Amino acid sequence: MKKGILYILLLMSNVMLANITLPSIFSDHMVLQQNEDVKFWGWAGPNETVEIKPSWTNEIYTVKATSDAKWELIVKTPKAGSTYSIIISGYNEIIINDVLIGEVWLCSGQSNMEMSASWGIENGEEAIAEANHPTIRFFKVEKSSADGPQDHIIGKWEICTSETMKDNSAVAYFFATQLQENIKNTPVGLIISAWGGTPAEIWIPEEVFENDKVLTEAANKLQPQDWGPTQPAKAFNAMIYPIAGYNLAGTLWYQGESNVGSLVYDKTLSALITSWRMLWEADFPFYIVQIAPYDDGYKHYGSVIIRDAQRKVANTIENVEIVVVSDISPTDDIHPKNKKSVGQRLANIALKKQYQAIDNLVEHPELERVVYNKENAVIHFKNADGLFIKGTASLFEIAGEDNVFYPAKTKLKDQTILVYSNKVKQPFSVRFAWGNALQSNVFNRADLPASSFTTEK
């Protein structure tokens, strides 16, 4: 009797172990990246044969699970389209329904990325009412942290409706709608992995810090917070690592406020971008929303230093861009409500750089170089067509070798700005909009603002 019960228990155990299981990212309503060799992975019995049969092809993909019960398989996707199903079978069978093929973007950062229409965005009620887009899908990763890299992630794919849109990232939603206005019949999948109040360090793999003293020292200065972790890799382990390998078109990143005070944010952000690309084994586009000017009531340069660090990273790493939002963000609100313009500016960059769907000017005026000519500094910009200064105030400052900055006068000449002060006979450095709450007043013909910057060493 006992032997019989033991046999039944062992048999049941083997059957359970043999069942194919999938990460939650592979589920009904998902979006797969179009025209790519996409990776599927999961678990099965050791040496179990796993078959994948997508409905868009007659081809059957086969692989054997390893001795530790893991498997992965590369499947070729077609061009954008819907609606498909996928059968994954071994000793058991899983059918994934309502699968779309299109463009998949990872949307990460802190509260300004997380912020949904239900938080009270500008024209939010109208946006919610119009948010029935069946070919836009959300996968919202639940907030969690872990000491080591995890296999599983908590989340599910949802069809974009008024009900689902209102609780998902507004920036990501408006990004997707702008994409679809310009690249027709293309589904968009939005993987939203964001956590308000979090510093960049928690989104970076732990091994990055092991051999980098500068990053480790910066991470050690972070103070514990009630609303989320501040230790390196905590969110990365639980909210990024489990989806690494899910094919992406690119990443949107809106974060930085919780790193105000750091003097090495450019190095931190660069490490994040590099580590994610290494993990995915792809140099996907990485588009950054520059944090907005904000008056926190204290006299320091912490916020503008972060903005300048974001500018530097975009200028030095390939396929990284920033969008500047100082003109659409009031300085008394750390959570600016105009999320539609932010999402559209991100989408316009993608439409031009990634998809070649538009060719008009969508980039902000970008500092190219400064030429010092006797008592003048001549500032040259990229994307400077139609360059102009709004109002009469000058936000430029100039300094000599002593690094003492004085307010400067300006002259606009063609697509350059001449900067000078009678207090500086031999200029050595220039800075622009150098203050936490200063909003740019230099624009190009696309009415996009220049970033704050400094050339001081």
Tab-separated table of C-alpha atoms in Angstrom:
chain	number	residue	atom	x	y	z
A	1	MET	CA	0.000	0.000	0.000
A	2	LYS	CA	2.750	2.419	1.011
A	3	LYS	CA	4.779	1.514	-2.107
A	4	GLY	CA	1.733	2.195	-4.277
A	5	ILE	CA	1.154	5.607	-2.742
A	6	LEU	CA	4.848	6.437	-3.113
A	7	TYR	CA	4.744	5.385	-6.778
A	8	ILE	CA	1.700	7.589	-7.453
A	9	LEU	CA	3.360	10.556	-5.723
A	10	LEU	CA	6.543	10.078	-7.747
A	11	LEU	CA	4.522	9.785	-10.961
A	12	MET	CA	2.595	12.965	-10.170
A	13	SER	CA	5.850	14.736	-9.321
A	14	ASN	CA	7.404	13.738	-12.643
A	15	VAL	CA	4.346	14.893	-14.580
A	16	MET	CA	4.403	18.247	-12.795
A	17	LEU	CA	8.104	18.676	-13.449
A	18	ALA	CA	7.610	17.767	-17.092
A	19	ASN	CA	5.015	20.455	-17.772
A	20	ILE	CA	6.194	23.232	-20.038
A	21	THR	CA	5.947	26.577	-18.292
A	22	LEU	CA	6.548	30.063	-19.642
A	23	PRO	CA	7.495	33.429	-18.204
A	24	SER	CA	4.450	35.703	-17.901
A	25	ILE	CA	5.819	37.935	-20.678
A	26	PHE	CA	4.748	35.144	-23.103
A	27	SER	CA	0.989	35.191	-22.759
A	28	ASP	CA	-2.282	36.139	-24.427
A	29	HIS	CA	-2.408	39.620	-26.043
A	30	MET	CA	1.373	39.940	-26.263
A	31	VAL	CA	3.256	41.838	-28.973
A	32	LEU	CA	6.352	40.367	-30.609
A	33	GLN	CA	8.962	42.413	-32.450
A	34	GLN	CA	8.403	42.266	-36.197
A	35	ASN	CA	10.842	40.941	-38.805
A	36	GLU	CA	13.237	39.504	-36.253
A	37	ASP	CA	14.578	36.298	-34.817
A	38	VAL	CA	12.800	36.526	-31.470
A	39	LYS	CA	13.738	34.464	-28.465
A	40	PHE	CA	11.298	32.274	-26.576
A	41	TRP	CA	12.322	30.561	-23.365
A	42	GLY	CA	10.884	28.646	-20.453
A	43	TRP	CA	11.060	25.432	-18.474
A	44	ALA	CA	10.175	21.783	-19.142
A	45	GLY	CA	11.233	18.329	-18.056
A	46	PRO	CA	14.953	17.600	-18.415
A	47	ASN	CA	15.640	16.620	-22.039
A	48	GLU	CA	11.969	17.094	-22.928
A	49	THR	CA	11.341	18.043	-26.560
A	50	VAL	CA	9.591	21.392	-26.898
A	51	GLU	CA	7.794	22.407	-30.108
A	52	ILE	CA	6.632	25.884	-31.097
A	53	LYS	CA	4.057	26.257	-33.872
A	54	PRO	CA	3.257	29.897	-34.753
A	55	SER	CA	0.155	30.421	-36.880
A	56	TRP	CA	1.939	32.818	-39.239
A	57	THR	CA	4.057	30.014	-40.707
A	58	ASN	CA	3.967	26.286	-41.403
A	59	GLU	CA	7.374	25.903	-39.840
A	60	ILE	CA	7.670	24.000	-36.557
A	61	TYR	CA	10.493	24.995	-34.223
A	62	THR	CA	11.945	22.320	-31.965
A	63	VAL	CA	14.407	22.217	-29.083
A	64	LYS	CA	15.294	19.902	-26.195
A	65	ALA	CA	15.267	21.179	-22.642
A	66	THR	CA	18.591	21.026	-20.860
A	67	SER	CA	19.352	18.747	-17.934
A	68	ASP	CA	18.415	21.609	-15.584
A	69	ALA	CA	14.976	21.856	-17.235
A	70	LYS	CA	15.518	25.089	-19.172
A	71	TRP	CA	15.007	25.727	-22.868
A	72	GLU	CA	15.142	28.566	-25.344
A	73	LEU	CA	14.328	28.798	-29.011
A	74	ILE	CA	14.626	31.385	-31.775
A	75	VAL	CA	11.530	31.985	-33.890
A	76	LYS	CA	11.336	34.148	-37.005
A	77	THR	CA	8.552	36.750	-36.961
A	78	PRO	CA	6.888	38.292	-40.043
A	79	LYS	CA	6.171	41.941	-40.711
A	80	ALA	CA	3.662	43.766	-38.525
A	81	GLY	CA	0.264	42.158	-38.326
A	82	SER	CA	-2.433	40.475	-36.241
A	83	THR	CA	-4.028	38.321	-34.909
A	84	TYR	CA	-1.966	35.176	-34.441
A	85	SER	CA	-1.755	32.225	-32.086
A	86	ILE	CA	1.206	30.160	-30.927
A	87	ILE	CA	1.093	26.536	-29.782
A	88	ILE	CA	3.885	25.409	-27.483
A	89	SER	CA	3.848	21.714	-26.760
A	90	GLY	CA	5.751	18.910	-25.113
A	91	TYR	CA	4.197	16.600	-22.567
A	92	ASN	CA	1.599	19.346	-22.151
A	93	GLU	CA	0.355	22.068	-24.482
A	94	ILE	CA	0.081	25.835	-24.097
A	95	ILE	CA	-1.813	27.994	-26.598
A	96	ILE	CA	-1.080	31.732	-26.663
A	97	ASN	CA	-3.918	33.638	-28.317
A	98	ASP	CA	-4.354	37.130	-29.752
A	99	VAL	CA	-0.668	37.633	-30.529
A	100	LEU	CA	0.293	40.787	-32.432
A	101	ILE	CA	3.476	41.420	-34.399
A	102	GLY	CA	4.785	44.976	-34.301
A	103	GLU	CA	7.097	47.259	-32.353
A	104	VAL	CA	8.025	46.588	-28.714
A	105	TRP	CA	9.401	49.316	-26.438
A	106	LEU	CA	10.638	49.022	-22.864
A	107	CYS	CA	9.564	52.072	-20.841
A	108	SER	CA	11.423	52.514	-17.567
A	109	GLY	CA	12.467	55.026	-14.937
A	110	GLN	CA	10.768	56.625	-11.975
A	111	SER	CA	7.486	58.438	-11.279
A	112	ASN	CA	7.307	60.626	-14.395
A	113	MET	CA	7.441	57.464	-16.499
A	114	GLU	CA	5.111	55.607	-14.169
A	115	MET	CA	2.610	58.496	-14.020
A	116	SER	CA	-0.732	57.526	-15.537
A	117	ALA	CA	-3.764	59.474	-16.670
A	118	SER	CA	-5.499	58.600	-13.407
A	119	TRP	CA	-2.866	60.684	-11.564
A	120	GLY	CA	-4.347	63.814	-13.096
A	121	ILE	CA	-2.434	64.566	-16.293
A	122	GLU	CA	-3.312	67.491	-18.541
A	123	ASN	CA	-6.518	66.755	-20.492
A	124	GLY	CA	-6.556	63.351	-18.861
A	125	GLU	CA	-10.295	62.708	-18.940
A	126	GLU	CA	-10.429	63.397	-22.662
A	127	ALA	CA	-7.441	61.120	-23.281
A	128	ILE	CA	-9.004	58.312	-21.246
A	129	ALA	CA	-12.271	58.555	-23.178
A	130	GLU	CA	-10.431	58.230	-26.500
A	131	ALA	CA	-8.058	55.449	-25.415
A	132	ASN	CA	-9.527	52.508	-27.265
A	133	HIS	CA	-6.631	51.223	-29.345
A	134	PRO	CA	-6.798	47.417	-29.679
A	135	THR	CA	-3.382	47.210	-31.356
A	136	ILE	CA	-1.624	48.971	-28.477
A	137	ARG	CA	-0.798	46.587	-25.641
A	138	PHE	CA	0.555	47.191	-22.139
A	139	PHE	CA	2.667	44.856	-20.048
A	140	LYS	CA	2.973	46.561	-16.670
A	141	VAL	CA	5.611	45.027	-14.429
A	142	GLU	CA	4.603	44.969	-10.779
A	143	LYS	CA	7.017	46.674	-8.401
A	144	SER	CA	9.307	44.227	-6.662
A	145	SER	CA	12.922	43.938	-5.608
A	146	ALA	CA	15.319	41.054	-5.138
A	147	ASP	CA	18.835	40.382	-3.914
A	148	GLY	CA	19.702	38.319	-6.975
A	149	PRO	CA	18.541	37.960	-10.607
A	150	GLN	CA	15.092	36.363	-10.877
A	151	ASP	CA	13.595	34.069	-13.515
A	152	HIS	CA	9.981	35.142	-13.097
A	153	ILE	CA	8.297	38.512	-13.347
A	154	ILE	CA	4.879	39.641	-12.168
A	155	GLY	CA	2.753	41.217	-14.896
A	156	LYS	CA	0.360	40.566	-17.753
A	157	TRP	CA	-0.393	41.842	-21.244
A	158	GLU	CA	-3.478	44.063	-21.536
A	159	ILE	CA	-5.306	45.500	-24.538
A	160	CYS	CA	-5.410	49.299	-24.554
A	161	THR	CA	-8.865	50.473	-23.529
A	162	SER	CA	-10.037	53.423	-21.499
A	163	GLU	CA	-9.929	51.197	-18.430
A	164	THR	CA	-6.391	49.895	-18.931
A	165	MET	CA	-4.881	53.104	-20.314
A	166	LYS	CA	-5.816	55.182	-17.278
A	167	ASP	CA	-3.600	53.080	-15.024
A	168	ASN	CA	-0.598	52.751	-17.335
A	169	SER	CA	2.209	55.117	-18.249
A	170	ALA	CA	0.827	58.218	-19.979
A	171	VAL	CA	4.174	59.005	-21.623
A	172	ALA	CA	4.340	55.481	-23.058
A	173	TYR	CA	0.725	55.641	-24.251
A	174	PHE	CA	1.154	58.949	-26.092
A	175	PHE	CA	4.413	57.657	-27.559
A	176	ALA	CA	2.546	54.674	-28.982
A	177	THR	CA	-0.371	56.676	-30.409
A	178	GLN	CA	2.052	59.053	-32.131
A	179	LEU	CA	3.926	56.100	-33.640
A	180	GLN	CA	0.714	54.626	-34.975
A	181	GLU	CA	-0.341	57.903	-36.576
A	182	ASN	CA	2.782	57.771	-38.722
A	183	ILE	CA	3.471	54.069	-39.241
A	184	LYS	CA	0.086	52.648	-40.101
A	185	ASN	CA	-1.136	49.152	-39.301
A	186	THR	CA	1.664	48.565	-36.825
A	187	PRO	CA	0.848	47.222	-33.355
A	188	VAL	CA	2.869	48.633	-30.460
A	189	GLY	CA	3.774	46.748	-27.302
A	190	LEU	CA	4.725	48.761	-24.227
A	191	ILE	CA	6.598	46.993	-21.437
A	192	ILE	CA	6.361	49.381	-18.498
A	193	SER	CA	8.870	48.714	-15.746
A	194	ALA	CA	9.041	51.863	-13.613
A	195	TRP	CA	9.104	52.757	-9.932
A	196	GLY	CA	8.569	56.242	-8.544
A	197	GLY	CA	11.282	57.774	-6.392
A	198	THR	CA	13.994	55.329	-7.416
A	199	PRO	CA	17.624	56.190	-8.252
A	200	ALA	CA	19.292	54.816	-11.377
A	201	GLU	CA	21.571	52.552	-9.333
A	202	ILE	CA	18.774	50.102	-8.485
A	203	TRP	CA	18.235	49.473	-12.203
A	204	ILE	CA	21.862	48.445	-12.869
A	205	PRO	CA	23.329	44.906	-12.490
A	206	GLU	CA	25.302	44.366	-9.295
A	207	GLU	CA	28.443	43.219	-11.114
A	208	VAL	CA	28.765	46.677	-12.688
A	209	PHE	CA	29.525	48.089	-9.240
A	210	GLU	CA	31.970	45.372	-8.221
A	211	ASN	CA	34.843	46.764	-10.265
A	212	ASP	CA	33.898	50.433	-10.352
A	213	LYS	CA	34.901	52.471	-7.323
A	214	VAL	CA	33.288	55.693	-8.584
A	215	LEU	CA	29.866	54.103	-9.087
A	216	THR	CA	30.104	52.266	-5.780
A	217	GLU	CA	30.924	55.450	-3.871
A	218	ALA	CA	27.972	57.234	-5.493
A	219	ALA	CA	25.658	54.341	-4.643
A	220	ASN	CA	26.840	54.325	-1.028
A	221	LYS	CA	25.752	57.942	-0.652
A	222	LEU	CA	22.112	57.131	-1.426
A	223	GLN	CA	19.856	57.402	1.583
A	224	PRO	CA	17.175	54.786	2.387
A	225	GLN	CA	13.640	55.765	1.371
A	226	ASP	CA	10.229	54.574	2.525
A	227	TRP	CA	8.770	54.281	-0.983
A	228	GLY	CA	11.333	52.018	-2.611
A	229	PRO	CA	14.802	50.480	-2.577
A	230	THR	CA	18.011	52.457	-3.043
A	231	GLN	CA	20.507	49.578	-3.042
A	232	PRO	CA	22.187	48.700	-6.346
A	233	ALA	CA	20.501	46.140	-8.615
A	234	LYS	CA	17.377	45.631	-6.476
A	235	ALA	CA	14.867	46.553	-9.186
A	236	PHE	CA	17.093	45.288	-11.986
A	237	ASN	CA	17.081	41.792	-10.497
A	238	ALA	CA	13.291	41.621	-10.181
A	239	MET	CA	11.948	43.938	-12.901
A	240	ILE	CA	14.486	43.923	-15.760
A	241	TYR	CA	16.546	40.726	-15.695
A	242	PRO	CA	13.524	38.373	-16.034
A	243	ILE	CA	12.545	39.957	-19.364
A	244	ALA	CA	16.065	40.309	-20.755
A	245	GLY	CA	16.098	38.746	-24.182
A	246	TYR	CA	12.522	39.649	-25.066
A	247	ASN	CA	13.170	41.392	-28.373
A	248	LEU	CA	12.830	45.168	-28.277
A	249	ALA	CA	12.668	48.006	-30.772
A	250	GLY	CA	14.177	50.284	-28.116
A	251	THR	CA	13.975	51.780	-24.634
A	252	LEU	CA	12.416	54.958	-23.248
A	253	TRP	CA	13.963	56.258	-20.011
A	254	TYR	CA	12.518	58.990	-17.771
A	255	GLN	CA	14.490	59.213	-14.527
A	256	GLY	CA	16.983	61.408	-12.725
A	257	GLU	CA	15.151	63.355	-10.059
A	258	SER	CA	16.169	60.822	-7.409
A	259	ASN	CA	19.820	61.197	-8.376
A	260	VAL	CA	19.901	64.955	-7.791
A	261	GLY	CA	23.077	65.583	-5.820
A	262	SER	CA	25.174	63.103	-7.772
A	263	LEU	CA	28.187	64.520	-9.595
A	264	VAL	CA	28.734	61.323	-11.594
A	265	TYR	CA	25.274	60.699	-13.020
A	266	ASP	CA	26.686	60.673	-16.553
A	267	LYS	CA	28.839	57.695	-15.596
A	268	THR	CA	25.918	56.002	-13.807
A	269	LEU	CA	23.529	56.431	-16.737
A	270	SER	CA	26.177	55.312	-19.225
A	271	ALA	CA	26.728	52.154	-17.167
A	272	LEU	CA	22.995	51.445	-17.155
A	273	ILE	CA	22.679	51.801	-20.920
A	274	THR	CA	25.772	49.709	-21.606
A	275	SER	CA	24.774	46.934	-19.192
A	276	TRP	CA	21.248	46.625	-20.607
A	277	ARG	CA	22.536	46.487	-24.162
A	278	MET	CA	25.054	43.805	-23.179
A	279	LEU	CA	22.320	41.776	-21.517
A	280	TRP	CA	20.061	41.977	-24.573
A	281	GLU	CA	23.040	41.614	-26.913
A	282	ALA	CA	21.666	44.497	-28.955
A	283	ASP	CA	22.555	48.183	-29.316
A	284	PHE	CA	18.898	49.197	-29.336
A	285	PRO	CA	17.890	52.887	-29.346
A	286	PHE	CA	17.811	54.455	-25.904
A	287	TYR	CA	15.755	57.651	-25.708
A	288	ILE	CA	15.952	59.796	-22.579
A	289	VAL	CA	13.547	62.405	-21.287
A	290	GLN	CA	15.657	65.141	-19.745
A	291	ILE	CA	14.336	65.986	-16.278
A	292	ALA	CA	12.459	69.256	-16.108
A	293	PRO	CA	13.507	72.424	-14.252
A	294	TYR	CA	12.119	72.351	-10.736
A	295	ASP	CA	12.326	74.839	-7.879
A	296	ASP	CA	12.728	72.793	-4.730
A	297	GLY	CA	13.275	75.852	-2.549
A	298	TYR	CA	16.995	75.274	-2.037
A	299	LYS	CA	19.958	77.012	-3.629
A	300	HIS	CA	22.053	74.393	-5.377
A	301	TYR	CA	22.792	73.159	-8.887
A	302	GLY	CA	21.849	69.515	-8.357
A	303	SER	CA	19.015	69.360	-10.877
A	304	VAL	CA	20.756	71.199	-13.694
A	305	ILE	CA	23.853	69.025	-13.190
A	306	ILE	CA	21.671	65.962	-13.848
A	307	ARG	CA	20.248	67.585	-16.988
A	308	ASP	CA	23.748	68.324	-18.218
A	309	ALA	CA	24.811	64.748	-17.489
A	310	GLN	CA	21.896	63.463	-19.585
A	311	ARG	CA	22.945	65.815	-22.386
A	312	LYS	CA	26.520	64.513	-22.242
A	313	VAL	CA	25.441	60.870	-22.349
A	314	ALA	CA	23.288	61.504	-25.426
A	315	ASN	CA	26.236	63.206	-27.107
A	316	THR	CA	28.758	60.459	-26.372
A	317	ILE	CA	26.933	57.116	-26.714
A	318	GLU	CA	25.772	55.931	-30.112
A	319	ASN	CA	22.030	55.682	-30.736
A	320	VAL	CA	21.134	57.610	-27.573
A	321	GLU	CA	18.950	60.715	-27.799
A	322	ILE	CA	17.325	63.107	-25.337
A	323	VAL	CA	14.175	65.150	-25.553
A	324	VAL	CA	14.182	68.505	-23.749
A	325	VAL	CA	10.954	69.405	-21.942
A	326	SER	CA	11.801	72.595	-20.040
A	327	ASP	CA	9.284	74.627	-22.066
A	328	ILE	CA	6.322	72.386	-21.246
A	329	SER	CA	7.068	71.859	-17.552
A	330	PRO	CA	6.138	74.388	-14.842
A	331	THR	CA	8.930	74.859	-12.331
A	332	ASP	CA	6.677	74.365	-9.298
A	333	ASP	CA	5.689	70.778	-10.135
A	334	ILE	CA	8.128	67.860	-10.059
A	335	HIS	CA	5.460	65.839	-11.886
A	336	PRO	CA	4.618	67.976	-14.942
A	337	LYS	CA	1.125	67.193	-16.198
A	338	ASN	CA	1.738	67.629	-19.928
A	339	LYS	CA	2.659	64.047	-20.712
A	340	LYS	CA	1.241	64.089	-24.233
A	341	SER	CA	3.925	66.437	-25.568
A	342	VAL	CA	6.644	64.363	-23.872
A	343	GLY	CA	5.408	61.148	-25.467
A	344	GLN	CA	5.046	62.801	-28.863
A	345	ARG	CA	8.561	64.254	-28.755
A	346	LEU	CA	9.961	60.816	-27.961
A	347	ALA	CA	7.930	59.282	-30.761
A	348	ASN	CA	9.065	61.908	-33.269
A	349	ILE	CA	12.687	61.053	-32.518
A	350	ALA	CA	11.939	57.364	-33.042
A	351	LEU	CA	9.969	58.067	-36.220
A	352	LYS	CA	12.919	59.922	-37.697
A	353	LYS	CA	15.918	58.048	-36.320
A	354	GLN	CA	14.566	54.505	-36.023
A	355	TYR	CA	11.811	54.230	-38.603
A	356	GLN	CA	12.701	56.900	-41.190
A	357	ALA	CA	8.970	57.659	-41.348
A	358	ILE	CA	9.408	61.452	-41.140
A	359	ASP	CA	12.213	63.767	-42.159
A	360	ASN	CA	11.231	67.101	-40.605
A	361	LEU	CA	13.129	68.815	-37.782
A	362	VAL	CA	12.255	67.037	-34.518
A	363	GLU	CA	15.531	67.497	-32.619
A	364	HIS	CA	16.274	70.250	-30.110
A	365	PRO	CA	19.093	72.763	-30.722
A	366	GLU	CA	22.154	70.913	-29.498
A	367	LEU	CA	25.440	72.458	-28.377
A	368	GLU	CA	28.065	71.605	-30.978
A	369	ARG	CA	31.072	73.713	-30.022
A	370	VAL	CA	32.164	77.057	-28.576
A	371	VAL	CA	34.763	79.163	-30.376
A	372	TYR	CA	36.529	81.807	-28.292
A	373	ASN	CA	37.362	84.908	-30.294
A	374	LYS	CA	39.141	87.572	-28.237
A	375	GLU	CA	36.536	88.834	-25.732
A	376	ASN	CA	33.667	86.884	-27.327
A	377	ALA	CA	32.445	83.306	-27.195
A	378	VAL	CA	30.650	82.087	-30.308
A	379	ILE	CA	28.271	79.200	-29.636
A	380	HIS	CA	27.500	76.833	-32.501
A	381	PHE	CA	24.469	74.539	-32.396
A	382	LYS	CA	23.329	71.496	-34.308
A	383	ASN	CA	19.671	71.416	-35.373
A	384	ALA	CA	19.804	75.219	-35.380
A	385	ASP	CA	17.609	75.982	-38.370
A	386	GLY	CA	15.540	79.048	-37.505
A	387	LEU	CA	17.375	79.591	-34.208
A	388	PHE	CA	15.854	82.337	-32.068
A	389	ILE	CA	15.740	83.624	-28.501
A	390	LYS	CA	12.353	84.098	-26.849
A	391	GLY	CA	12.041	87.311	-24.868
A	392	THR	CA	14.786	89.751	-23.992
A	393	ALA	CA	16.386	87.983	-21.026
A	394	SER	CA	19.788	86.364	-21.440
A	395	LEU	CA	20.321	83.047	-19.704
A	396	PHE	CA	23.964	82.886	-20.752
A	397	GLU	CA	26.892	83.373	-18.398
A	398	ILE	CA	30.557	83.671	-19.205
A	399	ALA	CA	33.758	83.169	-17.196
A	400	GLY	CA	37.488	83.568	-17.559
A	401	GLU	CA	40.146	81.160	-16.332
A	402	ASP	CA	39.211	82.031	-12.736
A	403	ASN	CA	35.859	80.252	-13.362
A	404	VAL	CA	33.870	83.161	-11.958
A	405	PHE	CA	30.716	83.485	-14.042
A	406	TYR	CA	29.044	86.758	-14.953
A	407	PRO	CA	25.747	87.422	-16.744
A	408	ALA	CA	26.442	87.765	-20.448
A	409	LYS	CA	24.962	89.728	-23.306
A	410	THR	CA	24.090	87.966	-26.530
A	411	LYS	CA	23.879	88.602	-30.249
A	412	LEU	CA	22.134	86.187	-32.556
A	413	LYS	CA	24.013	85.758	-35.816
A	414	ASP	CA	22.730	83.260	-38.380
A	415	GLN	CA	22.691	79.969	-36.473
A	416	THR	CA	25.170	80.988	-33.799
A	417	ILE	CA	24.941	83.037	-30.616
A	418	LEU	CA	27.659	85.518	-29.685
A	419	VAL	CA	28.153	85.767	-25.912
A	420	TYR	CA	30.196	88.435	-24.112
A	421	SER	CA	30.575	90.516	-20.949
A	422	ASN	CA	32.669	93.582	-20.219
A	423	LYS	CA	33.716	91.862	-16.985
A	424	VAL	CA	35.430	89.019	-18.835
A	425	LYS	CA	38.239	90.052	-21.156
A	426	GLN	CA	39.379	86.561	-22.089
A	427	PRO	CA	36.467	84.094	-21.906
A	428	PHE	CA	37.258	80.526	-20.959
A	429	SER	CA	33.862	78.970	-20.191
A	430	VAL	CA	30.203	79.505	-21.014
A	431	ARG	CA	27.056	78.179	-19.438
A	432	PHE	CA	23.389	78.437	-20.358
A	433	ALA	CA	20.213	78.233	-18.268
A	434	TRP	CA	22.431	77.080	-15.425
A	435	GLY	CA	19.962	76.867	-12.580
A	436	ASN	CA	17.617	74.263	-11.178
A	437	ALA	CA	14.477	76.161	-12.181
A	438	LEU	CA	15.668	77.978	-15.309
A	439	GLN	CA	13.671	77.235	-18.444
A	440	SER	CA	15.418	77.471	-21.782
A	441	ASN	CA	14.619	80.443	-24.026
A	442	VAL	CA	16.652	79.357	-27.073
A	443	PHE	CA	14.569	77.560	-29.706
A	444	ASN	CA	14.779	76.351	-33.308
A	445	ARG	CA	12.087	76.634	-35.991
A	446	ALA	CA	10.445	73.439	-34.667
A	447	ASP	CA	9.851	75.401	-31.439
A	448	LEU	CA	12.007	72.956	-29.505
A	449	PRO	CA	14.215	74.312	-26.699
A	450	ALA	CA	17.972	74.010	-26.307
A	451	SER	CA	19.267	72.103	-23.322
A	452	SER	CA	20.973	73.837	-20.439
A	453	PHE	CA	24.742	73.276	-20.571
A	454	THR	CA	28.098	74.282	-19.213
A	455	THR	CA	31.532	74.087	-20.810
A	456	GLU	CA	33.442	74.530	-17.541
A	457	LYS	CA	36.017	71.840	-16.882
